[in-house]
Short mmCIF file of C-alpha atoms in Angstrom, two decimals:
data_model
loop_
_atom_site.label_atom_id
_atom_site.label_comp_id
_atom_site.label_asym_id
_atom_site.label_seq_id
_atom_site.Cartn_x
_atom_site.Cartn_y
_atom_site.Cartn_z
CA MET A 1 -0.79 -1.58 -3.70
CA THR A 2 -3.84 -2.41 -5.62
CA GLY A 3 -7.55 -2.80 -5.24
CA LYS A 4 -8.64 -5.77 -7.31
CA ASP A 5 -11.99 -6.69 -8.74
CA THR A 6 -12.68 -10.19 -10.06
CA LYS A 7 -12.20 -9.06 -13.67
CA ARG A 8 -9.31 -6.59 -13.48
CA ARG A 9 -7.47 -4.10 -11.33
CA GLN A 10 -9.45 -0.94 -10.89
CA ASN A 11 -7.41 1.20 -8.51
CA ALA A 12 -3.75 1.44 -7.61
CA VAL A 13 -1.83 3.52 -5.09
CA ALA A 14 1.94 3.82 -4.74
CA ILE A 15 3.51 4.92 -1.49
CA ALA A 16 7.09 5.90 -0.74
CA TYR A 17 8.91 6.21 2.55
CA GLY A 18 12.32 7.83 2.56
CA ALA A 19 14.82 8.19 5.38
CA GLY A 20 13.98 11.87 5.86
CA ASP A 21 10.22 11.44 5.71
CA ALA A 22 8.09 11.73 8.84
CA ALA A 23 5.60 9.24 7.35
CA PRO A 24 5.03 7.39 4.08
CA ARG A 25 3.63 9.53 1.25
CA VAL A 26 1.20 8.77 -1.56
CA VAL A 27 3.31 9.26 -4.68
CA ALA A 28 0.92 7.92 -7.33
CA LYS A 29 -2.70 6.86 -7.53
CA GLY A 30 -5.23 6.21 -10.23
CA GLN A 31 -8.02 4.16 -11.71
CA GLY A 32 -8.33 2.09 -14.88
CA LEU A 33 -5.50 2.70 -17.33
CA VAL A 34 -3.61 4.90 -14.88
CA ALA A 35 -3.78 2.10 -12.30
CA GLU A 36 -2.48 -0.34 -14.90
CA GLN A 37 0.46 1.97 -15.65
CA ILE A 38 1.27 2.28 -11.95
CA MET A 39 1.26 -1.52 -11.71
CA ARG A 40 3.40 -1.94 -14.82
CA ARG A 41 5.99 0.56 -13.62
CA ALA A 42 6.12 -1.07 -10.20
CA SER A 43 6.65 -4.46 -11.80
CA GLU A 44 9.37 -3.13 -14.11
CA ALA A 45 11.15 -1.56 -11.14
CA GLY A 46 10.96 -4.77 -9.13
CA VAL A 47 8.69 -3.16 -6.54
CA PHE A 48 6.56 -5.58 -4.55
CA VAL A 49 2.82 -5.19 -5.12
CA HIS A 50 0.39 -5.90 -2.31
CA GLU A 51 -3.33 -6.20 -2.96
CA SER A 52 -5.73 -4.83 -0.37
CA LYS A 53 -8.98 -3.36 -1.65
CA GLU A 54 -9.81 -1.71 1.67
CA LEU A 55 -6.40 -0.11 2.14
CA VAL A 56 -6.29 1.10 -1.47
CA GLN A 57 -9.71 2.70 -1.10
CA LEU A 58 -8.56 4.55 2.01
CA LEU A 59 -5.30 5.65 0.36
CA MET A 60 -7.21 6.90 -2.70
CA GLY A 61 -8.61 9.58 -0.38
CA VAL A 62 -5.12 10.92 0.42
CA ASP A 63 -3.91 13.77 -1.81
CA LEU A 64 -0.85 13.13 -3.99
CA ASP A 65 2.50 13.84 -2.36
CA ARG A 66 0.87 13.99 1.07
CA GLU A 67 1.82 11.87 4.05
CA ILE A 68 -0.56 9.12 5.02
CA PRO A 69 -2.79 10.13 7.93
CA PRO A 70 -2.04 8.83 11.44
CA ALA A 71 -5.16 6.64 11.28
CA LEU A 72 -3.34 4.48 8.68
CA TYR A 73 0.07 4.32 10.39
CA ARG A 74 -0.48 0.89 11.94
CA ALA A 75 -1.74 -0.72 8.73
CA ILE A 76 1.14 0.70 6.69
CA ALA A 77 3.69 -0.20 9.39
CA GLU A 78 2.46 -3.82 9.36
CA LEU A 79 2.69 -3.92 5.59
CA LEU A 80 6.22 -2.46 5.56
CA ALA A 81 7.32 -4.93 8.26
CA TRP A 82 5.92 -7.80 6.17
CA LEU A 83 7.79 -6.54 3.09
CA TYR A 84 11.02 -6.25 5.08
CA HIS A 85 10.53 -9.85 6.24
CA ILE A 86 10.12 -11.04 2.64
CA GLU A 87 13.11 -9.07 1.34
CA SER A 88 15.33 -10.23 4.20
CA ALA A 89 14.45 -13.89 3.63
CA GLN A 90 15.03 -13.58 -0.12
CA LYS A 91 18.36 -11.82 0.42
CA HIS A 92 19.63 -14.59 2.70
CA GLY A 93 18.02 -17.41 0.71
CA THR A 94 16.19 -18.68 3.76
CA PRO A 95 12.82 -20.38 3.62
CA MET A 96 10.09 -18.38 5.24
CA SER A 97 6.57 -18.59 6.41
CA PRO A 98 5.39 -15.04 5.91
CA PRO A 99 3.27 -13.32 8.50
CA ASP A 100 -0.29 -12.33 7.68
CA PRO A 101 0.07 -9.84 4.80
CA THR A 102 -3.33 -8.28 5.46
CA PRO A 103 -2.90 -5.10 7.45
CA HIS A 104 -5.23 -4.55 10.36
CA LEU A 105 -7.36 -1.61 9.37
CA ASN A 106 -9.29 0.32 11.96
CA LEU A 107 -12.02 1.68 9.71
CA ASP A 108 -13.61 3.59 12.61
CA ASP A 109 -10.38 5.52 13.20
CA ALA A 110 -10.07 6.17 9.47
CA ALA A 111 -13.65 7.43 9.28
CA ASN A 112 -13.10 9.67 12.30
CA ALA A 113 -10.02 11.10 10.58
CA GLY A 114 -12.13 11.95 7.53
CA ILE A 115 -10.85 9.11 5.36
CA SER A 116 -13.53 7.24 3.45
CA ASN A 117 -13.21 3.74 2.04
CA GLU A 118 -16.10 4.23 -0.36
#
């Protein structure tokens, strides 16, 4: 995921969700050149990149190798469902009209959980 400014990407966060995980974890995050490296590695690995400035800002507040907080579960679940939809359609070669890729963020819940988007 990336936060994007009109000139260039400024922040990037990578999340991973394995079968044994209770929740997705933040596995990489950074700004500037580090963000560019995260993006390059994702692209090289064929990992889909979603841009959401608000979500990236919230995820930047999560420590590395920590699970995302419950306040972000819905937004991440919507994003993962959207990605599954895309991958499934591509795998079967079917045309698709993707659902809204913008996760619904409850910034009040995030703020109450101590997550800042600033």
